[in-house]
C-alpha cells in the first residue's frame, strides 16, 4: 500500500520559540516538533534546563513513565505526576479487557554474581505480564480525570488491538475523547497474544505494520509514537515503515524475549506458575547496552533519511541513573522512558534522575537538552573505517617519532624534546 505522509493525515499546531544563552547569542527558529539547539555559554553558566518540547508537547523534563505497571491506574499515574515525571504513558489498553488474564507470579529477577543470591545486585528482570486487564471504560474515565486534574501535564495512552481496522478506529476514537495528549502504539510486546496479530506480531512484519499504521494515522488527530520490538534482525526497517506511514515518533526498545533461568533445585523454569513457565520480556540494567545500539541505529536512520527534527525518538532500556539517560540523549533520544526502574526504586527515582542529569550537563556546560542531543552519533562508523583511521593515525605517530629530517631543523628552545623524538627506547 502507498505510504501515508504525515501532512496528509494530521493537523498540527505550530510551536516556535527563540532560545538565547550568554553574551554570545544564537537565535534559531525550528519546526514545531523539536526544540532548539542552543550553544552553551562560554562565560556564564545558568541552571541547566531539563524541559523538552516533543511533537508540540512540552514536558518539564525528558523522563517518562514507560507503559506497564507504573501506569496501570489513576492512583499510580497521579503519584507519578506529583513526584515530577515529565510525562506518563499508561499501561496498554484494548477494547476487550476480558480477554486479558494475568497469572502470579509473573516476574523473575537476575542478580549479579551467583544467580539466586539474595545479596546480588538486580541486573535483569523478566515479566510475563499482559496488557491492562481493567475494563476499557474504567481506564478511559481515569484518563479523563487525570487530564482534568493535570491539564498541563502530558498523558500518553498506549494502545493495542487485533488485526481489525474497525477495532483500531473505535479504540482510537474512544481514547482520544478523554483528552490524552498522544498515542504510543504497542507493536512490540514479545508475549501474550501473537496469534491474534497483536504486539510484536505486527512490529516484526513490515507489510502488516505499514497497513496498521495507515489505519491508525488516518484516524488519529494527536501525535502517534510507534513502540518497536528489539526481537528483530534490523530494527531500522520497521522504524522506517512506521515513520513513512505517518507516525510522528519512535519508542525503543520494548523488552527482549527471554527465559530468565532454571531453578537447579526444582528443575523448573522461572517465573514458575504451577510448575510451568513461558518465555517473557527481559528488561533492567542488563539490556541497556542492547537498547543503546538499537536507538543509535534508529537515530542514524532518522538523521539520514528523514528530517530528524520533525520526528521524535524515545529511548527505553535499563535506565536507573541520570548517566544512563544522558547516553540515550547523546544518541539522539528526545525523551527517556523508565518502567522497571520505577518498579525497583519507586516513583521518587525521578528526582535522582533529574539531579544526576543536571550534574552531567553542568560538567560539560550544557544549558539545555538540545545542547547535546545526538552529539555522540557522529562517532559511530564502520569497522572498515576504523581500520583506515587507525592506520592513518599510526602513520602520523611514526612520522612524529622520526624526529628531525636535517641538522638545520635543530632549535635551541626545543633541543631536549627534539633529542627525545629520535630515541628508540
C-alpha angles and dihedrals in degrees: 000000000000116000115249115230117222093237089060097056112029141050118219134195107228115236118192131162141160125246124205133180134174129334091305097070122200118191118195128172115206141180122273097263106063134033128236132294103226125190111239114247114260096204108031134030121214125197106283113258112223094185118123134187112210123181088342093309117120119215126184089226137001095252113113129183104241120229111273140070094336088065100037102116145003095271097056095040090051088051090053092053092046091052091053108256113165093230140346127227109199123224112277115277132195135182098262113043090172088080090060113087118168128200133214131259093035103157134069129183135215117211129199114256119014106011111243095029108136090214099056121103113258108247101157136041129187126194133185092187121138130216121285114316092194120106112270092233090057092051091047092054090051092048089053092047092050093050090049092051096039105030093160097049124089117248117182123193118218110209137183132175143171122270093282124116095205091051092051091048093049093048093049093048095049095046094046090056090066091066099247114165102227146349130245109198114215102224091148119054101133097207139035120056111004090144087072092050094253131143117348091007086075098037092054094052111066095192091052091043092054092051095048093044087053091055093047098046093045088058106033120087096184128066117290126209121193113216109215131214120230089206092095135084098242116021092188091071098066090035090056091048093050093051093044089051094057107274114142098209148017126224118197144219123017118185124302119243108253152154106225096207149284123272102236092206099051097023088225126128125249134275085039119205113182089332096310139085143182131218113273145178120295121213143148131077097330093064094052097095091047091049092049091054093049093047091047091054093048092047093051090049092049092049095050101038105028137033093264090198089067095053134053135227124202116197120215132178136091099344112166102136139043088247091058089054093046090057092057091047092048086056093053106273117146093197137017124219127212125191113139090039090060091048089054102037107021135241092295088073089091092072091056091046092052094046094048093046090051090050089054091049092049091051089059097034092245114158100187141022090251090059090075107015108131093000094133097048094088091062094066116090141144125293089243090057091048089056092050092048093050093048090052091048091051090051091052093049091049090050090054092047092054088075125195119009096202141014089248089067095068115110130192096228096050098036098121095046091045090053091049091051089067099045114107100203 
